[in-house]
CSV table of C-alpha atoms and ligand atoms in Angstrom, one decimal:
chain,number,residue,atom,x,y,z
A,1,MET,CA,-4.8,0.3,-37.1
A,2,THR,CA,-2.0,-1.6,-35.4
A,3,PRO,CA,-0.7,0.3,-32.4
A,4,LEU,CA,3.0,1.3,-32.5
A,5,ILE,CA,3.6,0.0,-29.0
A,6,GLN,CA,2.8,-3.6,-28.3
A,7,ASP,CA,0.3,-4.4,-25.5
A,8,ARG,CA,2.1,-5.6,-22.4
A,9,THR,CA,-0.9,-7.1,-20.5
A,10,VAL,CA,0.4,-10.6,-21.0
A,11,ALA,CA,3.9,-9.6,-19.9
A,12,LEU,CA,2.5,-8.1,-16.7
A,13,LEU,CA,0.6,-11.4,-16.0
A,14,LEU,CA,3.8,-13.4,-16.6
A,15,GLN,CA,6.3,-11.2,-14.8
A,16,GLY,CA,4.3,-9.9,-11.9
A,17,TYR,CA,6.1,-7.5,-9.6
A,18,GLY,CA,9.2,-7.4,-11.8
A,19,TRP,CA,7.3,-6.1,-14.9
A,20,LEU,CA,7.3,-2.4,-14.3
A,21,PRO,CA,10.8,-2.1,-12.7
A,22,ASP,CA,12.1,-4.1,-15.6
A,23,ALA,CA,10.4,-1.9,-18.2
A,24,ARG,CA,11.8,1.1,-16.4
A,25,ARG,CA,15.4,-0.3,-16.6
A,26,ARG,CA,14.9,-0.7,-20.3
A,27,ALA,CA,13.2,2.7,-20.8
A,28,PRO,CA,15.3,5.2,-22.9
A,29,ASP,CA,15.6,7.8,-20.1
A,30,GLY,CA,15.0,5.4,-17.2
A,31,ASP,CA,12.4,7.6,-15.8
A,32,VAL,CA,9.1,7.3,-17.6
A,33,VAL,CA,7.8,4.0,-19.1
A,34,ARG,CA,5.5,4.3,-22.1
A,35,THR,CA,3.6,1.1,-22.9
A,36,ARG,CA,0.1,-0.3,-23.6
A,37,LEU,CA,-2.0,-2.2,-21.1
A,38,LEU,CA,-5.5,-3.6,-21.6
A,39,GLY,CA,-5.6,-2.0,-25.0
A,40,ARG,CA,-4.8,1.5,-23.8
A,41,THR,CA,-1.8,3.8,-23.9
A,42,ALA,CA,-0.2,3.6,-20.5
A,43,VAL,CA,2.5,5.8,-18.9
A,44,ALA,CA,4.1,4.7,-15.7
A,45,LEU,CA,5.7,7.2,-13.3
A,46,HIS,CA,7.9,6.8,-10.3
A,47,GLY,CA,9.4,8.9,-7.5
A,48,PRO,CA,8.1,11.4,-4.9
A,49,GLU,CA,7.6,14.2,-7.5
A,50,ALA,CA,5.6,11.7,-9.6
A,51,VAL,CA,3.5,10.9,-6.5
A,52,ARG,CA,2.5,14.6,-6.2
A,53,PHE,CA,1.7,14.7,-9.9
A,54,PHE,CA,-0.3,11.5,-9.8
A,55,TYR,CA,-2.3,12.4,-6.8
A,56,ASP,CA,-3.3,15.9,-8.2
A,57,GLU,CA,-7.0,15.5,-8.8
A,58,ASP,CA,-6.7,17.8,-11.8
A,59,HIS,CA,-4.4,15.2,-13.5
A,60,VAL,CA,-5.9,11.8,-12.7
A,61,ARG,CA,-9.5,10.6,-12.5
A,62,ARG,CA,-10.6,7.2,-11.2
A,63,ALA,CA,-14.1,6.9,-12.8
A,64,GLY,CA,-13.7,4.1,-15.5
A,65,ALA,CA,-10.1,3.5,-14.6
A,66,LEU,CA,-10.4,0.1,-12.8
A,67,PRO,CA,-11.1,-2.9,-15.0
A,68,GLY,CA,-14.3,-4.9,-14.4
A,69,PRO,CA,-12.5,-8.0,-13.2
A,70,VAL,CA,-10.8,-6.0,-10.5
A,71,LEU,CA,-14.0,-4.3,-9.4
A,72,ASP,CA,-15.9,-7.7,-9.3
A,73,THR,CA,-13.2,-9.2,-7.0
A,74,LEU,CA,-11.1,-6.7,-5.0
A,75,PHE,CA,-13.0,-3.4,-4.6
A,76,GLY,CA,-16.7,-3.9,-5.5
A,77,ARG,CA,-18.8,-1.8,-7.9
A,78,GLY,CA,-19.5,1.7,-6.7
A,79,ALA,CA,-16.6,1.6,-4.2
A,80,VAL,CA,-15.0,4.8,-2.9
A,81,HIS,CA,-11.9,3.9,-5.1
A,82,THR,CA,-13.9,4.6,-8.3
A,83,LEU,CA,-15.2,8.1,-7.3
A,84,ASP,CA,-13.8,11.6,-8.1
A,85,GLY,CA,-14.2,15.1,-6.9
A,86,ALA,CA,-16.9,16.1,-4.4
A,87,GLY,CA,-18.6,12.7,-4.5
A,88,HIS,CA,-15.3,11.1,-3.5
A,89,ARG,CA,-14.6,13.5,-0.7
A,90,ALA,CA,-18.0,13.0,0.8
A,91,ARG,CA,-17.7,9.2,0.7
A,92,LYS,CA,-14.1,9.3,1.9
A,93,GLU,CA,-15.2,11.2,5.1
A,94,LEU,CA,-17.0,8.0,6.1
A,95,PHE,CA,-13.6,6.2,6.3
A,96,VAL,CA,-11.1,8.9,7.3
A,97,ASP,CA,-12.9,10.1,10.4
A,98,ARG,CA,-13.4,6.6,11.8
A,99,LEU,CA,-10.2,4.9,10.7
A,100,THR,CA,-7.6,7.5,11.5
A,101,ASP,CA,-8.9,8.5,15.0
A,102,PRO,CA,-6.1,7.4,17.4
A,103,ALA,CA,-8.7,6.1,19.9
A,104,ALA,CA,-10.3,4.0,17.2
A,105,VAL,CA,-7.0,2.7,16.0
A,106,GLY,CA,-6.0,1.8,19.6
A,107,ALA,CA,-9.3,0.0,20.1
A,108,LEU,CA,-8.7,-2.2,17.0
A,109,VAL,CA,-5.1,-2.9,18.0
A,110,ALA,CA,-6.3,-3.9,21.5
A,111,ARG,CA,-8.9,-6.2,20.0
A,112,ALA,CA,-6.4,-7.8,17.6
A,113,GLU,CA,-3.9,-8.4,20.4
A,114,ALA,CA,-6.6,-9.9,22.6
A,115,VAL,CA,-7.9,-12.3,19.9
A,116,TRP,CA,-4.3,-13.2,19.1
A,117,HIS,CA,-3.6,-14.2,22.7
A,118,GLU,CA,-6.8,-16.1,23.0
A,119,THR,CA,-6.0,-18.0,19.8
A,120,PHE,CA,-2.5,-19.0,20.8
A,121,ALA,CA,-3.2,-19.5,24.5
A,122,ALA,CA,-6.0,-21.9,23.5
A,123,ARG,CA,-3.5,-24.2,21.8
A,124,ALA,CA,-2.7,-26.4,24.8
A,125,VAL,CA,-0.9,-28.9,22.6
A,126,PRO,CA,2.1,-27.4,20.8
A,127,GLY,CA,1.9,-28.2,17.1
A,128,GLU,CA,2.3,-26.6,13.7
A,129,VAL,CA,0.3,-23.7,12.4
A,130,VAL,CA,0.3,-21.7,9.1
A,131,LEU,CA,0.9,-18.2,10.3
A,132,PHE,CA,-0.9,-16.6,7.3
A,133,ASP,CA,-4.1,-18.6,8.0
A,134,GLU,CA,-4.0,-17.9,11.8
A,135,ALA,CA,-3.4,-14.2,11.2
A,136,ALA,CA,-6.3,-13.9,8.7
A,137,LEU,CA,-8.7,-15.5,11.3
A,138,VAL,CA,-7.4,-13.3,14.2
A,139,LEU,CA,-7.9,-10.2,12.0
A,140,ALA,CA,-11.4,-11.3,10.8
A,141,ARG,CA,-12.6,-11.8,14.4
A,142,ALA,CA,-11.0,-8.5,15.5
A,143,VAL,CA,-12.4,-6.4,12.7
A,144,ARG,CA,-15.8,-8.1,13.1
A,145,ASP,CA,-15.9,-7.1,16.8
A,146,TRP,CA,-14.4,-3.6,16.3
A,147,ALA,CA,-16.5,-2.6,13.3
A,148,GLY,CA,-19.7,-4.1,14.8
A,149,LEU,CA,-20.4,-6.5,11.9
A,150,PRO,CA,-23.4,-8.7,12.9
A,151,TYR,CA,-21.6,-11.9,12.2
A,152,ASP,CA,-21.4,-15.0,14.5
A,153,ASP,CA,-18.1,-16.9,14.8
A,154,ALA,CA,-18.8,-19.3,11.8
A,155,GLN,CA,-19.5,-16.2,9.7
A,156,ALA,CA,-16.3,-14.6,10.8
A,157,VAL,CA,-14.4,-17.7,9.6
A,158,GLY,CA,-16.2,-17.4,6.3
A,159,LEU,CA,-15.4,-13.7,6.2
A,160,ALA,CA,-11.7,-14.5,6.6
A,161,ARG,CA,-11.8,-17.1,3.9
A,162,ASP,CA,-13.7,-14.9,1.4
A,163,CYS,CA,-11.7,-11.7,2.0
A,164,VAL,CA,-8.4,-13.7,1.5
A,165,ALA,CA,-9.9,-15.1,-1.8
A,166,MET,CA,-10.9,-11.6,-3.0
A,167,VAL,CA,-7.4,-10.3,-2.6
A,168,ASP,CA,-5.7,-13.5,-3.9
A,169,GLY,CA,-7.7,-13.7,-7.1
A,170,PHE,CA,-8.1,-10.2,-8.4
A,171,ALA,CA,-5.1,-10.1,-10.6
A,172,THR,CA,-5.1,-13.4,-12.3
A,173,PRO,CA,-7.5,-15.3,-14.7
A,174,GLY,CA,-8.5,-18.8,-13.9
A,175,PRO,CA,-9.8,-20.6,-10.8
A,176,ARG,CA,-8.4,-18.1,-8.3
A,177,HIS,CA,-10.3,-15.4,-10.0
A,178,LEU,CA,-13.6,-17.4,-10.1
A,179,ARG,CA,-13.1,-18.1,-6.4
A,180,ALA,CA,-12.6,-14.3,-5.7
A,181,ARG,CA,-15.8,-13.5,-7.6
A,182,ARG,CA,-17.9,-16.0,-5.7
A,183,ALA,CA,-16.4,-14.8,-2.4
A,184,ARG,CA,-17.4,-11.2,-3.2
A,185,SER,CA,-20.9,-12.1,-4.2
A,186,ARG,CA,-21.4,-14.1,-1.1
A,187,GLN,CA,-20.2,-11.4,1.3
A,188,GLU,CA,-22.0,-8.6,-0.5
A,189,GLU,CA,-25.3,-10.5,-0.2
A,190,LEU,CA,-24.8,-11.2,3.5
A,191,LEU,CA,-23.8,-7.7,4.3
A,192,ALA,CA,-26.5,-6.0,2.2
A,193,ARG,CA,-29.1,-8.1,4.1
A,194,ALA,CA,-27.5,-7.1,7.4
A,195,VAL,CA,-27.7,-3.4,6.4
A,196,GLU,CA,-31.4,-3.7,5.5
A,197,GLU,CA,-32.1,-5.4,8.9
A,198,ALA,CA,-30.2,-2.7,10.8
A,199,ARG,CA,-32.1,0.0,9.0
A,200,ALA,CA,-35.4,-1.6,10.1
A,201,ALA,CA,-34.2,-1.6,13.7
A,202,PRO,CA,-33.4,1.3,16.1
A,203,SER,CA,-29.8,2.7,15.8
A,204,GLY,CA,-27.2,0.5,17.5
A,205,PRO,CA,-24.0,1.5,19.2
A,206,ASP,CA,-21.6,3.9,17.4
A,207,THR,CA,-19.5,1.6,15.2
A,208,PRO,CA,-18.2,1.7,11.7
A,209,PHE,CA,-21.1,-0.7,10.7
A,210,GLU,CA,-23.6,1.8,12.0
A,211,ALA,CA,-21.8,4.7,10.3
A,212,VAL,CA,-22.1,3.0,6.9
A,213,VAL,CA,-25.7,2.0,7.6
A,214,ARG,CA,-26.7,5.6,8.5
A,215,HIS,CA,-24.4,7.4,6.0
A,216,ARG,CA,-26.0,9.9,3.7
A,217,GLU,CA,-24.7,10.8,0.2
A,218,PRO,CA,-24.3,14.5,-0.7
A,219,GLY,CA,-27.9,14.6,-2.1
A,220,GLY,CA,-29.2,13.3,1.3
A,221,SER,CA,-30.0,9.7,0.3
A,222,PRO,CA,-28.6,6.7,2.1
A,223,LEU,CA,-26.2,4.3,0.4
A,224,ASP,CA,-28.2,1.6,-1.4
A,225,PRO,CA,-27.7,-1.7,0.5
A,226,HIS,CA,-25.3,-3.1,-2.2
A,227,THR,CA,-23.0,-0.1,-2.0
A,228,ALA,CA,-23.2,-0.1,1.8
A,229,ALA,CA,-22.0,-3.8,1.7
A,230,VAL,CA,-19.2,-2.9,-0.7
A,231,GLU,CA,-17.9,-0.2,1.6
A,232,LEU,CA,-18.2,-2.4,4.7
A,233,LEU,CA,-16.1,-4.9,2.8
A,234,ASN,CA,-13.7,-2.0,2.1
A,235,ILE,CA,-13.1,-2.0,5.8
A,236,ALA,CA,-13.1,-5.7,6.6
A,237,ARG,CA,-11.2,-7.0,3.5
A,238,PRO,CA,-8.1,-4.8,3.8
A,239,THR,CA,-7.9,-5.3,7.6
A,240,ILE,CA,-7.9,-9.1,7.0
A,241,ALA,CA,-5.3,-8.5,4.2
A,242,ILE,CA,-2.8,-7.3,6.9
A,243,ALA,CA,-2.3,-11.1,7.2
A,244,TRP,CA,0.0,-10.9,4.2
A,245,PHE,CA,2.2,-8.5,6.1
A,246,VAL,CA,2.0,-10.7,9.3
A,247,ALA,CA,3.3,-13.6,7.2
A,248,PHE,CA,6.1,-11.4,5.8
A,249,ALA,CA,6.8,-10.3,9.4
A,250,GLY,CA,7.3,-13.9,10.4
A,251,HIS,CA,9.6,-14.4,7.4
A,252,ALA,CA,11.7,-11.4,8.4
A,253,LEU,CA,11.9,-12.4,12.1
A,254,HIS,CA,13.2,-15.8,10.9
A,255,ARG,CA,15.6,-14.5,8.2
A,256,TRP,CA,17.0,-11.7,10.4
A,257,PRO,CA,16.9,-13.1,14.0
A,258,GLY,CA,18.4,-9.9,15.4
A,259,THR,CA,15.0,-8.2,14.7
A,260,ARG,CA,13.2,-10.9,16.7
A,261,GLU,CA,15.6,-10.5,19.6
A,262,ARG,CA,15.0,-6.8,19.6
A,263,LEU,CA,11.2,-7.1,19.5
A,264,ARG,CA,11.4,-9.6,22.4
A,265,ASP,CA,13.7,-7.5,24.5
A,266,PRO,CA,11.7,-6.7,27.7
A,267,ASP,CA,13.6,-3.4,28.0
A,268,GLU,CA,12.6,-2.3,24.5
A,269,ALA,CA,9.7,0.2,24.6
A,270,PRO,CA,6.7,-1.2,22.7
A,271,GLY,CA,6.4,1.7,20.3
A,272,PRO,CA,9.4,2.9,18.2
A,273,TYR,CA,11.2,-0.3,17.1
A,274,ALA,CA,8.0,-2.2,16.4
A,275,ARG,CA,6.6,0.6,14.2
A,276,ALA,CA,10.0,0.9,12.4
A,277,PHE,CA,9.8,-2.8,11.8
A,278,ALA,CA,6.2,-2.5,10.5
A,279,HIS,CA,7.3,0.2,8.1
A,280,GLU,CA,10.2,-1.8,6.8
A,281,VAL,CA,7.9,-4.9,6.2
A,282,ARG,CA,5.6,-2.6,4.2
A,283,ARG,CA,8.5,-1.2,2.2
A,284,PHE,CA,10.6,-4.4,1.7
A,285,TYR,CA,8.1,-7.1,0.9
A,286,PRO,CA,6.0,-7.1,-2.3
A,287,PHE,CA,2.3,-6.5,-1.9
A,288,VAL,CA,0.8,-3.7,-4.1
A,289,PRO,CA,2.6,-3.6,-7.5
A,290,PHE,CA,1.3,-0.2,-8.7
A,291,VAL,CA,-1.8,2.0,-8.5
A,292,GLY,CA,-3.5,3.5,-11.6
A,293,GLY,CA,-5.9,6.0,-13.0
A,294,LEU,CA,-6.8,7.8,-16.2
A,295,ALA,CA,-5.4,11.1,-17.5
A,296,ALA,CA,-8.1,13.7,-16.8
A,297,ARG,CA,-6.9,15.8,-19.7
A,298,ASP,CA,-3.9,16.2,-22.0
A,299,LEU,CA,-0.9,16.3,-19.7
A,300,GLU,CA,2.9,16.5,-19.8
A,301,TRP,CA,5.4,14.9,-17.5
A,302,HIS,CA,9.1,15.9,-17.8
A,303,GLY,CA,8.4,16.8,-21.4
A,304,GLU,CA,6.6,13.5,-22.1
A,305,PRO,CA,3.1,14.1,-23.5
A,306,ILE,CA,0.3,12.1,-21.9
A,307,PRO,CA,-3.0,12.2,-23.9
A,308,GLU,CA,-6.3,12.5,-22.1
A,309,ASP,CA,-7.7,9.1,-21.1
A,310,ALA,CA,-4.3,7.4,-21.2
A,311,MET,CA,-3.7,5.1,-18.3
A,312,LEU,CA,-1.3,6.5,-15.7
A,313,LEU,CA,0.4,4.1,-13.4
A,314,LEU,CA,2.4,4.8,-10.3
A,315,ASP,CA,5.1,2.2,-9.7
A,316,VAL,CA,4.7,1.3,-6.0
A,317,TYR,CA,6.9,-1.7,-5.8
A,318,GLY,CA,9.7,-0.1,-7.9
A,319,GLN,CA,9.6,3.1,-5.8
A,320,ASN,CA,9.8,1.1,-2.5
A,321,HIS,CA,13.0,-0.4,-3.8
A,322,ASP,CA,14.6,2.6,-5.5
A,323,PRO,CA,18.2,3.0,-4.4
A,324,ALA,CA,17.9,6.7,-4.8
A,325,LEU,CA,15.4,6.7,-2.0
A,326,TRP,CA,16.5,3.7,0.1
A,327,PRO,CA,20.2,3.1,0.3
A,328,ASP,CA,20.9,-0.6,-0.2
A,329,PRO,CA,17.1,-1.3,-0.9
A,330,TYR,CA,17.3,-5.1,-0.7
A,331,ARG,CA,18.7,-5.0,2.8
A,332,PHE,CA,15.9,-5.4,5.5
A,333,ASP,CA,16.7,-2.7,8.0
A,334,PRO,CA,14.0,-1.3,10.3
A,335,GLY,CA,16.7,1.2,11.4
A,336,ARG,CA,15.9,3.3,8.4
A,337,PHE,CA,12.7,4.4,10.1
A,338,LEU,CA,13.9,4.7,13.7
A,339,SER,CA,15.2,8.2,13.8
A,340,ARG,CA,12.4,9.7,11.6
A,341,PRO,CA,9.1,8.6,10.3
A,342,PRO,CA,8.9,7.9,6.5
A,343,HIS,CA,8.3,10.7,4.1
A,344,PRO,CA,4.7,10.3,2.9
A,345,ASP,CA,5.7,10.8,-0.8
A,346,ALA,CA,8.6,8.3,-0.6
A,347,LEU,CA,7.1,5.3,1.3
A,348,ILE,CA,3.9,4.5,-0.7
A,349,PRO,CA,3.0,0.8,-0.1
A,350,GLN,CA,-0.6,2.1,0.5
A,351,GLY,CA,-0.7,4.9,-2.1
A,352,GLY,CA,0.5,8.5,-1.8
A,353,GLY,CA,-0.9,12.0,-1.6
A,354,ASP,CA,-3.4,13.2,1.0
A,355,THR,CA,-5.6,10.7,2.8
A,356,ARG,CA,-8.6,13.0,3.3
A,357,THR,CA,-8.8,14.7,-0.1
A,358,GLY,CA,-7.1,12.1,-2.3
A,359,HIS,CA,-7.2,8.3,-2.7
A,360,ARG,CA,-4.4,7.5,-0.2
A,361,CYS,CA,-5.4,4.5,1.9
A,362,PRO,CA,-7.3,5.6,5.0
A,363,GLY,CA,-6.2,2.4,6.7
A,364,GLU,CA,-2.5,3.2,6.9
A,365,ASP,CA,-2.5,4.1,10.6
A,366,ILE,CA,-4.4,0.9,11.3
A,367,THR,CA,-2.1,-1.2,9.2
A,368,VAL,CA,1.1,0.1,10.9
A,369,ALA,CA,-0.3,-0.1,14.4
A,370,VAL,CA,-1.8,-3.6,14.0
A,371,LEU,CA,1.2,-5.0,12.2
A,372,ALA,CA,3.6,-3.5,14.9
A,373,ALA,CA,1.5,-5.1,17.7
A,374,LEU,CA,1.2,-8.5,16.0
A,375,ALA,CA,4.9,-8.6,15.0
A,376,ARG,CA,5.8,-7.9,18.6
A,377,ALA,CA,3.4,-10.6,19.8
A,378,LEU,CA,4.8,-13.0,17.3
A,379,ALA,CA,8.4,-12.3,18.2
A,380,ARG,CA,7.5,-13.1,21.9
A,381,LEU,CA,5.8,-16.4,21.1
A,382,GLU,CA,7.9,-19.6,21.3
A,383,TRP,CA,8.3,-21.1,17.9
A,384,THR,CA,10.7,-22.7,15.5
A,385,VAL,CA,10.6,-23.0,11.7
A,386,PRO,CA,10.2,-26.5,10.3
A,387,PRO,CA,11.6,-27.3,6.8
A,388,GLN,CA,9.3,-25.7,4.2
A,389,ASP,CA,9.2,-23.7,1.0
A,390,LEU,CA,9.9,-20.2,2.0
A,391,ARG,CA,10.3,-18.8,-1.5
A,392,ILE,CA,8.3,-15.7,-2.3
A,393,PRO,CA,7.6,-15.9,-6.0
A,394,LEU,CA,7.6,-12.4,-7.6
A,395,ARG,CA,5.6,-13.6,-10.6
A,396,ARG,CA,2.6,-14.1,-8.5
A,397,ILE,CA,0.4,-11.1,-7.6
A,398,PRO,CA,-0.3,-11.0,-4.7
A,399,THR,CA,2.6,-13.1,-3.4
A,400,ALA,CA,3.5,-14.6,0.0
A,401,PRO,CA,6.0,-17.2,1.3
A,402,ARG,CA,4.9,-20.3,-0.6
A,403,SER,CA,4.2,-22.3,2.6
A,404,GLY,CA,2.2,-19.4,4.2
A,405,PHE,CA,5.0,-19.5,6.8
A,406,ARG,CA,4.5,-22.5,9.0
A,407,ILE,CA,5.7,-22.4,12.6
A,408,ALA,CA,6.0,-25.1,15.1
A,409,LEU,CA,4.8,-23.8,18.4
A,410,GLY,CA,6.7,-24.7,21.6
A,411,ARG,CA,10.1,-23.8,23.1
A,412,ASP,CA,12.6,-22.5,20.6
B,1,LIG,C1,-3.0,-4.7,4.1
B,1,LIG,C2,-2.6,-3.5,4.2
B,1,LIG,C3,-3.1,-2.5,3.2
B,1,LIG,C4,-2.6,-2.2,1.9
B,1,LIG,C5,-1.4,-2.8,1.3
B,1,LIG,C6,-3.5,-1.1,1.4
B,1,LIG,C7,-3.2,-0.5,0.1
B,1,LIG,C8,-4.0,0.4,-0.4
B,1,LIG,C9,-3.8,1.1,-1.7
B,1,LIG,C10,-2.6,0.9,-2.6
B,1,LIG,C11,-4.8,1.9,-1.9
B,1,LIG,C12,-5.1,2.7,-3.1
B,1,LIG,C13,-4.4,4.0,-3.3
B,1,LIG,C14,-4.8,4.7,-4.6
B,1,LIG,O1,-5.8,4.2,-5.2
B,1,LIG,O2,-4.2,5.6,-5.0
B,1,LIG,C15,-5.8,1.8,-0.8
B,1,LIG,C16,-7.0,2.4,-0.7
B,1,LIG,C17,-7.9,2.2,0.3
B,1,LIG,N1,-7.7,1.4,1.4
B,1,LIG,FE1,-6.0,0.4,1.9
B,1,LIG,N2,-4.5,-0.9,2.2
B,1,LIG,C18,-4.3,-1.6,3.4
B,1,LIG,C19,-5.1,-1.6,4.5
B,1,LIG,C20,-6.3,-0.9,4.6
B,1,LIG,C21,-7.1,-1.0,5.8
B,1,LIG,C22,-6.7,-1.6,7.1
B,1,LIG,C23,-8.3,-0.3,5.5
B,1,LIG,C24,-9.5,0.0,6.3
B,1,LIG,C25,-9.7,-0.5,7.5
B,1,LIG,C26,-8.1,0.2,4.1
B,1,LIG,C27,-9.1,0.9,3.4
B,1,LIG,C28,-8.9,1.4,2.1
B,1,LIG,C29,-9.9,2.2,1.4
B,1,LIG,C30,-11.3,2.5,1.9
B,1,LIG,C31,-9.2,2.7,0.3
B,1,LIG,C32,-9.9,3.6,-0.8
B,1,LIG,C33,-9.4,5.0,-0.6
B,1,LIG,C34,-9.9,6.0,-1.7
B,1,LIG,O3,-10.1,5.5,-2.9
B,1,LIG,O4,-10.0,7.2,-1.4
B,1,LIG,N3,-6.9,-0.2,3.6
B,1,LIG,N4,-5.2,0.9,0.1
């Protein structure tokens, strides 16, 4: 039987970040988008009330929701992202306890700042660097040290390259996708071997690596080495992905020089403005387009029926640019977040709901803190911006300044 609504998978691939906001503008009531994606009925929601609806476990399940090509590149088979209920909560503890502890966040920030300073201080001769590439390397070395990954420096360089490839290639067919698959296989193999070796040796220091190695599932069994490797990559890959936000931070400092002045001001306290800047980078620039799951049963949203097993999408990019939530949403203004922290159901670049019990990103504190610290360090470095292609194509997922944001080091 021919479905009444045309499948929009190709439109998504062609339009990228604009696809869902565009479909919403054309939707009859401008609130809910009914469409078809990957051969399934799909319903896209939007807004803080929709965030609460979407992150209610009774409404949305994740098992079977993510397409194979996304699992084989971005997240890995058996990842925490694919679990529901008690199994999800038990696995999630492994991340939440370690990643949100302020002392642990502070230790990663300190390591990232130290590696950043070593990297740039080592450049005796001023020259040009691609900020995106440098940031990915800094973050890979920092997360390797902080998480206790048994990688030497060459392997840390490979980790940076492979984690960037996994994120870059998850949403697109063709060579980028094949590169992402190969990158994942390589890193899963290396890390699974490291897990097996660690298990054959006495326990090491208390690190995220050791926590994954020694973790027990609810039945008492350890994670199999492949799943352990997948979850280690779920710490390393997204930490390295903060490089996308660092490149966007460079773009913002260049485009709105007042923000750079303020981050360089010696009288400016290190905390509040840099954090507000980090939040605005996460809101303003396009990274995650939407998150998705499957309707756990027949549901209804604002009178709209949603059949069991339909795909439910939460429009992250659209929500982060909704004028009802963010006055003048295409103005870059860290001031929005200076007087008060963002409402957790409004600002959702890393998902919504509750971090511990739901699927909200457990790395949000890390992302904000690391991005704030590196944006401040970047603002204080001497650089200029040579001519280059600074366009950020919205059709490409994930996107970045086309040039990766090149800077010429030296006096500005
Ligand atoms: C580059 C910045 C980051 C972005 C844009 C980001 C975005 C996201 C998003 C959108 C989700 C899914 C929410 C959902 O499924 O509803 C997520 C989940 C997750 N993130 Fe992040 N994240 C980032 C950084 C981090 C960091 C630094 C870590 C760890 C160190 C991390 C670890 C995870 C994990 C383990 C999950 C799965 C949570 C679950 O399914 O319960 N992320 N992230």
